Amino acid sequence: MATPYVTDETGGKYIASTQRPDGTWRKQRRVKEGYVPQEEVPVYENKYVKFFKSKPELPPGLSPEATTPVTPSRPEGGEAGLSKTAKRNLKRKEKRRQQQEKDAEALSRTLDKVSLGDTAQTPSALHGPQATPLAASDPSDSAATTEKAKKIKNLRKKLRQVEELQQRIQAGEVSQPSREQLEKLARRRVLEEELEDLELGL
């Protein structure tokens, strides 16, 4: 919006009085010759900005009709616009997800088979990929099952460490066991009972 100027009989230039939004009036202001209000001062542009603004969007000689986007045909093997690597990664993710589902089913079947008679097995009897705690298929008790599976795995690991320590002491590798090692050996029975209780609870 251009600023309205008023020139008096002496040739002085004034910015005319204007009304504010609240209804009050601003006084008219005297300005020097060549004054440009702040809102009318053009924004400085360096030569690079001017060059890129003046540059045409299309190369010389290219008609705008030739630049209409062509809809890509969907490739036969799946998602449109994906590179070979992206497609390969999608396949890997799908295989991984299916493998996790299979492992979860195998774990739930193994947990279902655990009965009172099976709890007398040695702690290292159920080692392998099926002993890893995975989320159960039922979301309501999946957290509890996962938590128990984690505790069982942790107890088995501790018992395995106790057994290894005992074998090393018997083989003579550890001549003077430390206090912590002796405490670990003393806790073996407690760990076995705790593991039995947890397996019965499953």
XYZ file of N, CA, C and O in Angstrom:
808
model
N 0.843 -1.167 0.000
C 0.000 0.000 0.000
C 0.889 1.231 0.000
O 1.779 1.371 0.823
N 0.670 2.132 -0.940
C 1.481 3.343 -1.052
C 1.105 4.316 0.046
O -0.059 4.443 0.429
N 2.122 4.996 0.564
C 1.874 5.970 1.626
C 1.343 7.265 1.009
O 1.951 7.795 0.067
N 0.187 7.776 1.476
C -0.346 9.027 0.903
C 0.471 10.230 1.375
O 0.639 10.430 2.572
N 1.000 10.989 0.420
C 1.767 12.185 0.751
C 0.910 13.426 0.511
O 0.084 13.468 -0.403
N 1.182 14.436 1.329
C 0.513 15.727 1.173
C 1.603 16.771 1.004
O 2.584 16.777 1.748
N 1.438 17.637 0.029
C 2.407 18.711 -0.182
C 1.723 20.029 0.154
O 0.641 20.327 -0.351
N 2.347 20.840 1.009
C 1.740 22.123 1.365
C 2.207 23.205 0.385
O 2.978 22.931 -0.541
N 1.754 24.481 0.623
C 2.061 25.572 -0.312
C 3.538 25.944 -0.321
O 4.035 26.496 -1.290
N 4.276 25.599 0.714
C 5.713 25.906 0.741
C 6.530 24.829 0.053
O 7.748 24.957 -0.071
N 5.912 23.764 -0.373
C 6.630 22.679 -1.043
C 7.076 21.586 -0.096
O 7.744 20.639 -0.505
N 6.730 21.684 1.188
C 7.086 20.642 2.151
C 6.249 19.390 1.950
O 5.076 19.445 1.586
N 6.860 18.252 2.190
C 6.160 16.969 1.997
C 5.763 16.414 3.354
O 6.560 16.397 4.280
N 4.530 15.939 3.448
C 4.018 15.379 4.697
C 3.385 14.018 4.415
O 2.821 13.801 3.343
N 3.495 13.142 5.425
C 2.707 11.902 5.377
C 1.391 12.249 6.034
O 1.357 12.743 7.167
N 0.300 12.021 5.300
C -1.015 12.407 5.799
C -1.352 11.655 7.066
O -0.866 10.546 7.316
N -2.191 12.288 7.878
C -2.614 11.630 9.117
C -3.498 10.444 8.770
O -4.299 10.494 7.832
N -3.338 9.369 9.553
C -4.109 8.144 9.314
C -4.782 7.712 10.604
O -4.368 8.087 11.698
N -5.827 6.914 10.424
C -6.581 6.455 11.597
C -6.090 5.071 12.016
O -5.903 4.179 11.196
N -5.884 4.902 13.324
C -5.461 3.619 13.869
C -6.665 2.678 13.954
O -7.809 3.142 13.925
N -6.426 1.377 14.130
C -7.555 0.434 14.249
C -8.463 0.730 15.439
O -9.657 0.425 15.394
N -7.917 1.338 16.495
C -8.761 1.615 17.668
C -9.554 2.916 17.517
O -10.280 3.319 18.420
N -9.405 3.593 16.382
C -10.193 4.787 16.120
C -9.452 6.081 16.332
O -9.915 7.139 15.901
N -8.297 6.074 16.976
C -7.545 7.310 17.196
C -6.788 7.675 15.925
O -6.581 6.832 15.043
N -6.351 8.925 15.856
C -5.666 9.420 14.656
C -4.191 9.651 14.926
O -3.801 10.113 15.976
N -3.350 9.307 13.912
C -1.940 9.629 13.954
C -1.748 11.032 13.388
O -2.446 11.415 12.449
N -0.768 11.755 13.908
C -0.484 13.088 13.392
C 0.188 12.961 12.042
O 0.850 11.964 11.753
N 0.044 14.027 11.236
C 0.789 14.010 9.983
C 2.251 14.309 10.279
O 2.561 15.046 11.215
N 3.179 13.699 9.489
C 4.596 13.856 9.743
C 5.274 14.482 8.531
O 4.969 14.113 7.384
N 6.162 15.381 8.827
C 6.926 16.006 7.754
C 8.101 15.088 7.402
O 8.796 14.576 8.282
N 8.336 14.889 6.123
C 9.426 14.039 5.656
C 10.266 14.801 4.653
O 9.790 15.733 3.997
N 11.541 14.391 4.504
C 12.433 15.040 3.552
C 12.137 14.549 2.144
O 11.508 13.508 1.947
N 12.666 15.264 1.196
C 12.524 14.892 -0.204
C 13.258 13.572 -0.430
O 14.394 13.395 0.029
N 12.635 12.637 -1.111
C 13.239 11.338 -1.388
C 13.028 10.312 -0.285
O 13.560 9.207 -0.344
N 12.243 10.639 0.741
C 11.985 9.697 1.837
C 11.152 8.524 1.324
O 10.173 8.703 0.603
N 11.553 7.336 1.702
C 10.793 6.124 1.355
C 10.413 5.443 2.655
O 11.289 5.124 3.463
N 9.116 5.220 2.909
C 8.714 4.556 4.150
C 9.307 3.149 4.243
O 9.599 2.514 3.233
N 9.460 2.666 5.489
C 10.103 1.374 5.744
C 9.405 0.235 5.008
O 10.056 -0.647 4.451
N 8.066 0.264 4.999
C 7.344 -0.840 4.357
C 7.461 -0.825 2.843
O 7.162 -1.821 2.187
N 7.919 0.304 2.274
C 8.062 0.376 0.817
C 9.504 0.191 0.361
O 9.775 0.173 -0.835
N 10.439 0.075 1.301
C 11.837 -0.150 0.927
C 11.961 -1.558 0.361
O 11.547 -2.531 0.999
N 12.506 -1.715 -0.863
C 12.617 -3.058 -1.431
C 13.646 -3.890 -0.675
O 14.649 -3.368 -0.180
N 13.395 -5.188 -0.584
C 14.298 -6.106 0.099
C 15.550 -6.266 -0.751
O 15.466 -6.423 -1.975
N 16.710 -6.214 -0.091
C 17.965 -6.347 -0.824
C 18.106 -7.762 -1.364
O 17.889 -8.741 -0.673
N 18.491 -7.831 -2.644
C 18.749 -9.119 -3.271
C 20.119 -9.055 -3.903
O 20.399 -8.154 -4.700
N 20.993 -10.017 -3.596
C 22.313 -10.020 -4.222
C 22.207 -10.513 -5.659
O 21.150 -10.941 -6.117
N 23.327 -10.489 -6.382
C 23.275 -10.783 -7.814
C 22.892 -12.234 -8.103
O 22.275 -12.522 -9.122
N 23.209 -13.149 -7.174
C 22.866 -14.555 -7.405
C 21.358 -14.767 -7.305
O 20.766 -15.490 -8.102
N 20.733 -14.120 -6.313
C 19.276 -14.244 -6.162
C 18.585 -13.643 -7.381
O 17.644 -14.223 -7.932
N 19.068 -12.478 -7.839
C 18.468 -11.851 -9.031
C 18.626 -12.748 -10.246
O 17.705 -12.893 -11.058
N 19.819 -13.375 -10.374
C 20.058 -14.254 -11.522
C 19.084 -15.434 -11.523
O 18.492 -15.763 -12.539
N 18.917 -16.082 -10.351
C 18.052 -17.254 -10.300
C 16.580 -16.886 -10.450
O 15.793 -17.682 -10.938
N 16.212 -15.665 -10.040
C 14.825 -15.240 -10.240
C 14.540 -14.943 -11.706
O 13.441 -15.176 -12.189
N 15.550 -14.416 -12.395
C 15.342 -14.081 -13.803
C 15.517 -15.295 -14.713
O 15.149 -15.260 -15.879
N 16.077 -16.359 -14.190
C 16.342 -17.564 -14.981
C 15.020 -18.249 -15.329
O 14.156 -18.434 -14.462
N 14.811 -18.641 -16.569
C 13.553 -19.334 -16.920
C 13.514 -20.717 -16.295
O 14.543 -21.332 -16.016
N 12.294 -21.217 -16.056
C 12.138 -22.529 -15.427
C 12.535 -23.661 -16.369
O 13.045 -24.690 -15.934
N 12.271 -23.479 -17.650
C 12.559 -24.530 -18.625
C 13.809 -24.169 -19.423
O 14.116 -22.995 -19.611
N 14.535 -25.154 -19.917
C 15.680 -24.866 -20.791
C 15.214 -24.188 -22.074
O 14.070 -24.397 -22.511
N 16.064 -23.384 -22.710
C 15.651 -22.710 -23.936
C 15.273 -23.713 -25.014
O 15.967 -24.703 -25.248
N 14.146 -23.470 -25.658
C 13.690 -24.326 -26.749
C 12.774 -25.455 -26.320
O 12.195 -26.152 -27.164
N 12.604 -25.681 -25.032
C 11.747 -26.768 -24.559
C 10.332 -26.251 -24.374
O 10.102 -25.258 -23.699
N 9.376 -26.934 -24.981
C 7.982 -26.486 -24.866
C 7.372 -27.012 -23.565
O 7.732 -28.089 -23.096
N 6.434 -26.240 -22.975
C 5.817 -26.688 -21.717
C 5.047 -27.998 -21.860
O 4.900 -28.749 -20.896
N 4.547 -28.314 -23.079
C 3.799 -29.565 -23.275
C 4.700 -30.784 -23.100
O 4.256 -31.848 -22.673
N 5.979 -30.608 -23.427
C 6.910 -31.736 -23.337
C 7.269 -32.066 -21.895
O 7.811 -33.133 -21.607
N 6.948 -31.139 -20.993
C 7.327 -31.360 -19.589
C 6.198 -31.945 -18.759
O 6.336 -32.086 -17.548
N 5.076 -32.299 -19.364
C 3.981 -32.881 -18.592
C 4.450 -34.206 -18.007
O 5.075 -35.012 -18.702
N 4.191 -34.453 -16.716
C 4.700 -35.679 -16.081
C 4.034 -36.924 -16.651
O 2.832 -36.956 -16.871
N 4.861 -37.925 -16.893
C 4.378 -39.209 -17.396
C 4.143 -40.113 -16.205
O 5.005 -40.259 -15.345
N 2.953 -40.723 -16.127
C 2.655 -41.630 -15.014
C 3.442 -42.912 -15.231
O 3.306 -43.557 -16.269
N 4.301 -43.283 -14.291
C 5.117 -44.492 -14.474
C 4.245 -45.738 -14.390
O 3.337 -45.824 -13.585
N 4.557 -46.678 -15.274
C 3.818 -47.943 -15.234
C 4.303 -48.741 -14.050
O 5.496 -48.764 -13.740
N 3.387 -49.413 -13.380
C 3.729 -50.185 -12.180
C 4.527 -51.412 -12.583
O 4.105 -52.197 -13.417
N 5.714 -51.574 -11.998
C 6.489 -52.780 -12.317
C 5.762 -54.040 -11.844
O 4.973 -53.998 -10.919
N 6.104 -55.139 -12.507
C 5.374 -56.376 -12.225
C 5.638 -56.925 -10.842
O 4.801 -57.541 -10.236
N 6.817 -56.685 -10.279
C 7.205 -57.351 -9.042
C 6.774 -56.707 -7.757
O 7.229 -57.094 -6.715
N 5.953 -55.657 -7.731
C 5.554 -55.120 -6.436
C 5.329 -53.635 -6.429
O 4.623 -53.108 -7.264
N 5.923 -52.932 -5.472
C 5.656 -51.526 -5.224
C 6.176 -50.658 -6.365
O 7.236 -50.902 -6.922
N 5.428 -49.581 -6.669
C 5.835 -48.670 -7.724
C 6.923 -47.750 -7.216
O 6.866 -47.268 -6.103
N 7.931 -47.491 -8.067
C 8.943 -46.513 -7.743
C 9.987 -46.965 -6.740
O 10.734 -46.138 -6.246
N 10.070 -48.246 -6.410
C 11.078 -48.709 -5.454
C 12.274 -49.275 -6.208
O 12.123 -49.947 -7.231
N 13.449 -49.012 -5.672
C 14.652 -49.552 -6.295
C 14.773 -51.039 -5.953
O 14.050 -51.571 -5.106
N 15.731 -51.684 -6.612
C 15.939 -53.114 -6.355
C 16.333 -53.358 -4.902
O 15.872 -54.298 -4.265
N 17.169 -52.459 -4.368
C 17.618 -52.610 -2.977
C 16.455 -52.472 -2.010
O 16.340 -53.238 -1.051
N 15.561 -51.488 -2.279
C 14.407 -51.287 -1.406
C 13.490 -52.506 -1.447
O 12.955 -52.935 -0.415
N 13.285 -53.070 -2.650
C 12.447 -54.276 -2.766
C 13.071 -55.444 -2.000
O 12.377 -56.193 -1.309
N 14.403 -55.567 -2.107
C 15.103 -56.644 -1.403
C 14.951 -56.473 0.113
O 14.711 -57.439 0.841
N 15.066 -55.221 0.581
C 14.911 -54.958 2.010
C 13.498 -55.286 2.480
O 13.308 -55.807 3.582
N 12.480 -54.976 1.647
C 11.101 -55.319 2.010
C 10.930 -56.826 2.145
O 10.278 -57.302 3.078
N 11.532 -57.569 1.208
C 11.441 -59.030 1.284
C 12.107 -59.556 2.552
O 11.583 -60.450 3.218
N 13.271 -58.984 2.896
C 13.971 -59.420 4.114
C 13.137 -59.149 5.351
O 13.053 -59.983 6.255
N 12.522 -57.965 5.404
C 11.684 -57.632 6.558
C 10.518 -58.597 6.674
O 10.166 -59.038 7.770
N 9.909 -58.929 5.544
C 8.780 -59.860 5.550
C 9.226 -61.239 6.039
O 8.555 -61.856 6.870
N 10.380 -61.710 5.557
C 10.889 -63.014 6.005
C 11.187 -63.004 7.499
O 10.874 -63.955 8.219
N 11.789 -61.898 7.976
C 12.115 -61.791 9.397
C 10.860 -61.826 10.246
O 10.803 -62.477 11.287
N 9.819 -61.117 9.782
C 8.558 -61.085 10.530
C 7.937 -62.479 10.583
O 7.464 -62.940 11.632
N 7.951 -63.198 9.434
C 7.406 -64.558 9.414
C 8.205 -65.474 10.337
O 7.636 -66.321 11.031
N 9.546 -65.313 10.344
C 10.382 -66.153 11.212
C 10.070 -65.892 12.678
O 9.994 -66.827 13.479
N 9.847 -64.614 13.037
C 9.507 -64.291 14.424
C 8.161 -64.905 14.808
O 7.993 -65.392 15.926
N 7.209 -64.884 13.873
C 5.911 -65.509 14.153
C 6.075 -67.015 14.377
O 5.476 -67.589 15.294
N 6.908 -67.656 13.553
C 7.141 -69.090 13.707
C 7.789 -69.394 15.056
O 7.413 -70.342 15.744
N 8.792 -68.559 15.421
C 9.474 -68.758 16.705
C 8.514 -68.575 17.875
O 8.570 -69.313 18.859
N 7.612 -67.601 17.758
C 6.637 -67.354 18.827
C 5.686 -68.548 18.962
O 5.356 -68.975 20.081
N 5.258 -69.097 17.821
C 4.382 -70.272 17.864
C 5.108 -71.464 18.479
O 4.548 -72.203 19.292
N 6.376 -71.651 18.086
C 7.149 -72.775 18.626
C 7.352 -72.610 20.129
O 7.252 -73.586 20.886
N 7.597 -71.388 20.577
C 7.778 -71.139 22.007
C 6.489 -71.414 22.773
O 6.512 -72.048 23.831
N 5.352 -70.951 22.225
C 4.088 -71.187 22.931
C 3.770 -72.689 22.982
O 3.265 -73.189 23.983
N 4.100 -73.433 21.894
C 3.883 -74.887 21.906
C 4.791 -75.548 22.957
O 4.365 -76.447 23.670
N 6.031 -75.091 23.049
C 6.970 -75.651 24.023
C 6.494 -75.376 25.443
O 6.554 -76.255 26.307
N 6.009 -74.165 25.673
C 5.514 -73.810 27.005
C 4.264 -74.611 27.360
O 4.041 -74.952 28.528
N 3.432 -74.899 26.366
C 2.244 -75.713 26.616
C 2.629 -77.148 26.985
O 1.944 -77.803 27.782
N 3.735 -77.645 26.394
C 4.148 -79.027 26.651
C 4.796 -79.201 28.020
O 4.909 -80.320 28.517
N 5.270 -78.095 28.597
C 5.922 -78.196 29.907
C 4.884 -78.653 30.934
O 3.846 -78.055 31.114
N 5.166 -79.749 31.571
C 4.228 -80.281 32.565
C 4.984 -80.542 33.869
O 6.167 -80.285 33.982
N 4.282 -81.106 34.854
C 4.912 -81.366 36.143
C 6.046 -82.372 36.021
O 7.044 -82.285 36.730
N 5.929 -83.334 35.145
C 6.959 -84.356 34.989
C 8.205 -83.803 34.317
O 9.304 -84.296 34.534
N 8.050 -82.771 33.480
C 9.187 -82.221 32.750
C 10.035 -81.281 33.602
O 11.140 -80.938 33.223
N 9.523 -80.863 34.760
C 10.261 -79.874 35.557
C 11.484 -80.479 36.226
O 12.333 -79.741 36.700
N 11.593 -81.809 36.285
C 12.737 -82.448 36.926
C 13.959 -82.479 36.015
O 15.010 -82.958 36.411
N 13.829 -81.962 34.760
C 14.958 -81.965 33.839
C 16.042 -81.013 34.334
O 15.798 -80.136 35.139
N 17.241 -81.220 33.819
C 18.330 -80.308 34.167
C 18.048 -78.943 33.556
O 17.362 -78.855 32.551
N 18.585 -77.890 34.158
C 18.305 -76.554 33.649
C 18.774 -76.332 32.224
O 18.230 -75.509 31.527
N 19.782 -77.060 31.767
C 20.288 -76.852 30.411
C 19.543 -77.699 29.385
O 19.954 -77.787 28.243
N 18.422 -78.333 29.765
C 17.731 -79.248 28.853
C 16.989 -78.510 27.754
O 16.832 -79.031 26.664
N 16.504 -77.331 28.033
C 15.700 -76.634 27.031
C 16.452 -75.465 26.399
O 15.865 -74.459 26.071
N 17.761 -75.584 26.187
C 18.520 -74.508 25.545
C 18.303 -74.588 24.048
O 18.022 -75.636 23.495
N 18.483 -73.447 23.351
C 18.330 -73.416 21.906
C 17.468 -72.247 21.502
O 17.092 -71.413 22.306
N 17.146 -72.163 20.206
C 16.390 -71.010 19.727
C 14.983 -70.937 20.292
O 14.391 -69.877 20.330
N 14.426 -72.093 20.725
C 13.057 -72.052 21.229
C 12.990 -71.517 22.655
O 11.932 -71.147 23.121
N 14.119 -71.464 23.366
C 14.096 -71.000 24.745
C 14.161 -69.481 24.846
O 14.039 -68.932 25.909
N 14.351 -68.782 23.695
C 14.409 -67.326 23.750
C 13.025 -66.778 23.982
O 12.066 -67.218 23.361
N 12.858 -65.806 24.864
C 11.535 -65.266 25.148
C 11.061 -64.361 24.027
O 11.661 -63.361 23.713
N 9.966 -64.744 23.402
C 9.336 -63.923 22.375
C 7.929 -63.599 22.818
O 7.363 -64.278 23.666
N 7.366 -62.572 22.215
C 6.017 -62.158 22.592
C 5.026 -63.239 22.216
O 5.046 -63.766 21.113
N 4.155 -63.603 23.132
C 3.142 -64.613 22.858
C 2.070 -64.022 21.963
O 1.925 -62.817 21.840
N 1.289 -64.901 21.319
C 0.306 -64.410 20.362
C -0.873 -63.733 21.046
O -1.499 -62.869 20.477
N -1.207 -64.135 22.270
C -2.330 -63.525 22.973
C -1.849 -62.264 23.686
O -1.014 -62.343 24.576
N -2.375 -61.082 23.314
C -1.837 -59.853 23.903
C -2.161 -59.665 25.381
O -1.466 -58.961 26.077
N -3.228 -60.317 25.894
C -3.618 -60.094 27.286
C -2.606 -60.668 28.274
O -2.270 -60.047 29.267
N -2.075 -61.882 27.992
C -1.114 -62.469 28.931
C 0.291 -62.543 28.337
O 1.154 -63.238 28.854
N 0.520 -61.819 27.260
C 1.830 -61.861 26.618
C 2.902 -61.245 27.509
O 4.017 -61.744 27.571
N 2.564 -60.177 28.224
C 3.554 -59.517 29.085
C 3.979 -60.442 30.223
O 5.170 -60.567 30.527
N 3.008 -61.099 30.844
C 3.319 -61.994 31.965
C 4.142 -63.188 31.487
O 5.118 -63.585 32.142
N 3.766 -63.757 30.351
C 4.494 -64.911 29.813
C 5.919 -64.518 29.450
O 6.864 -65.247 29.740
N 6.051 -63.346 28.833
C 7.378 -62.879 28.447
C 8.242 -62.643 29.677
O 9.421 -63.003 29.695
N 7.648 -62.056 30.712
C 8.391 -61.773 31.938
C 8.876 -63.077 32.584
O 10.027 -63.195 33.002
N 7.968 -64.094 32.649
C 8.362 -65.387 33.229
C 9.455 -66.049 32.402
O 10.405 -66.618 32.951
N 9.311 -65.959 31.074
C 10.314 -66.569 30.199
C 11.670 -65.903 30.395
O 12.711 -66.570 30.397
N 11.667 -64.576 30.580
C 12.925 -63.864 30.821
C 13.563 -64.313 32.134
O 14.777 -64.524 32.216
N 12.736 -64.469 33.183
C 13.262 -64.899 34.481
C 13.830 -66.313 34.387
O 14.891 -66.606 34.948
N 13.106 -67.181 33.683
C 13.581 -68.563 33.520
C 14.917 -68.576 32.793
O 15.860 -69.266 33.187
N 14.997 -67.769 31.719
C 16.241 -67.723 30.952
C 17.392 -67.213 31.820
O 18.506 -67.741 31.787
N 17.103 -66.193 32.616
C 18.115 -65.609 33.490
C 18.596 -66.630 34.532
O 19.801 -66.767 34.793
N 17.638 -67.371 35.136
C 18.003 -68.386 36.140
C 18.835 -69.495 35.513
O 19.805 -69.981 36.108
N 18.466 -69.930 34.302
C 19.234 -70.982 33.626
C 20.663 -70.516 33.357
O 21.613 -71.284 33.486
N 20.784 -69.236 32.983
C 22.114 -68.688 32.723
C 22.960 -68.711 34.005
O 24.134 -69.104 33.979
N 22.354 -68.306 35.116
C 23.087 -68.309 36.394
C 23.489 -69.722 36.785
O 24.618 -69.958 37.251
N 22.565 -70.677 36.613
C 22.889 -72.069 36.946
C 24.008 -72.608 36.053
O 24.882 -73.358 36.509
N 23.962 -72.216 34.779
C 25.012 -72.659 33.861
C 26.371 -72.106 34.304
O 27.389 -72.811 34.278
N 26.365 -70.831 34.757
C 27.612 -70.237 35.239
C 28.123 -70.958 36.490
O 29.330 -71.178 36.653
N 27.186 -71.345 37.384
C 27.576 -72.073 38.601
C 28.196 -73.418 38.230
O 29.231 -73.827 38.791
N 27.559 -74.111 37.273
C 28.088 -75.414 36.846
C 29.478 -75.273 36.238
O 30.386 -76.070 36.523
N 29.652 -74.227 35.392
C 30.957 -74.015 34.777
C 32.021 -73.716 35.838
O 33.149 -74.208 35.764
N 31.649 -72.906 36.826
C 32.584 -72.565 37.897
C 32.981 -73.813 38.691
O 34.162 -74.024 39.013
N 31.975 -74.668 38.979
C 32.251 -75.886 39.733
C 33.181 -76.809 38.939
O 34.113 -77.404 39.498
N 32.963 -76.905 37.619
C 33.819 -77.746 36.786
C 35.247 -77.201 36.751
O 36.214 -77.969 36.776
N 35.371 -75.857 36.695
C 36.712 -75.262 36.677
C 37.443 -75.497 37.993
O 38.662 -75.732 38.004
N 36.699 -75.452 39.099
C 37.334 -75.707 40.402
C 37.770 -77.167 40.495
O 38.875 -77.481 40.957
N 36.900 -78.098 40.037
C 37.235 -79.523 40.084
C 38.399 -79.852 39.154
O 39.215 -80.727 39.442
N 38.506 -79.139 38.022
C 39.592 -79.401 37.076
C 40.901 -78.780 37.535
O 41.957 -79.057 36.974
N 40.831 -77.918 38.542
C 42.048 -77.300 39.074
C 42.400 -75.984 38.410
O 43.482 -75.440 38.657
N 41.539 -75.459 37.535
C 41.817 -74.177 36.880
C 41.763 -73.035 37.897
O 42.500 -72.060 37.778
N 40.845 -73.146 38.881
C 40.729 -72.135 39.927
C 41.198 -72.775 41.220
O 40.515 -73.609 41.808
N 42.398 -72.391 41.659
C 42.947 -73.013 42.869
C 42.370 -72.385 44.138
O 42.034 -73.082 45.087
N 42.254 -71.073 44.170
C 41.702 -70.367 45.326
C 40.465 -69.581 44.894
O 40.581 -68.449 44.431
N 39.259 -70.170 45.036
C 38.062 -69.419 44.643
C 37.842 -68.215 45.563
O 38.078 -68.288 46.767
N 37.388 -67.123 44.950
C 37.145 -65.903 45.731
C 35.852 -66.042 46.534
O 35.107 -67.022 46.378
N 35.599 -65.065 47.396
C 34.394 -65.101 48.234
C 33.131 -65.066 47.373
O 32.157 -65.771 47.636
N 33.179 -64.228 46.295
C 32.009 -64.147 45.410
C 31.733 -65.488 44.720
O 30.582 -65.897 44.559
N 32.810 -66.165 44.307
C 32.638 -67.466 43.656
C 32.062 -68.496 44.624
O 31.204 -69.305 44.237
N 32.501 -68.465 45.876
C 31.956 -69.399 46.867
C 30.477 -69.101 47.143
O 29.667 -70.030 47.297
N 30.144 -67.803 47.200
C 28.726 -67.439 47.399
C 27.877 -67.912 46.229
O 26.747 -68.371 46.400
N 28.430 -67.794 45.016
C 27.711 -68.237 43.826
C 27.451 -69.748 43.889
O 26.348 -70.218 43.579
N 28.454 -70.509 44.335
C 28.283 -71.959 44.464
C 27.249 -72.296 45.537
O 26.472 -73.248 45.393
N 27.223 -71.526 46.624
C 26.290 -71.797 47.717
C 24.839 -71.515 47.303
O 23.907 -72.109 47.850
N 24.653 -70.627 46.328
C 23.291 -70.264 45.919
C 22.700 -71.227 44.888
O 21.572 -71.033 44.443
N 23.409 -72.279 44.528
C 22.946 -73.178 43.475
C 21.587 -73.797 43.808
O 20.684 -73.809 42.976
N 21.429 -74.279 45.020
C 20.176 -74.947 45.395
C 19.010 -73.958 45.358
O 17.923 -74.283 44.886
N 19.239 -72.733 45.822
C 18.186 -71.708 45.820
C 17.761 -71.396 44.389
O 16.563 -71.283 44.089
N 18.743 -71.282 43.478
C 18.434 -70.996 42.071
C 17.630 -72.129 41.446
O 16.671 -71.889 40.694
N 18.009 -73.380 41.770
C 17.273 -74.525 41.207
C 15.831 -74.543 41.700
O 14.905 -74.805 40.919
N 15.622 -74.254 42.986
C 14.251 -74.229 43.528
C 13.428 -73.107 42.876
O 12.260 -73.302 42.532
N 14.048 -71.961 42.718
C 13.339 -70.827 42.104
C 12.952 -71.147 40.664
O 11.848 -70.840 40.215
N 13.858 -71.790 39.941
C 13.581 -72.179 38.559
C 12.451 -73.192 38.504
O 11.555 -73.105 37.656
N 12.456 -74.166 39.434
C 11.381 -75.156 39.483
C 10.044 -74.495 39.713
O 9.035 -74.818 39.079
N 9.995 -73.546 40.689
C 8.750 -72.848 40.978
C 8.232 -72.103 39.753
O 7.031 -72.131 39.466
N 9.118 -71.434 39.041
C 8.701 -70.662 37.870
C 8.184 -71.578 36.764
O 7.184 -71.288 36.112
N 8.881 -72.716 36.561
C 8.436 -73.646 35.516
C 7.098 -74.280 35.879
O 6.275 -74.546 35.015
N 6.864 -74.525 37.184
C 5.559 -75.042 37.600
C 4.477 -74.005 37.382
O 3.342 -74.324 37.051
N 4.824 -72.729 37.594
C 3.855 -71.648 37.425
C 3.454 -71.469 35.972
O 2.368 -70.972 35.686
N 4.300 -71.855 35.032
C 3.940 -71.751 33.629
C 2.866 -72.754 33.289
O 2.025 -72.533 32.481
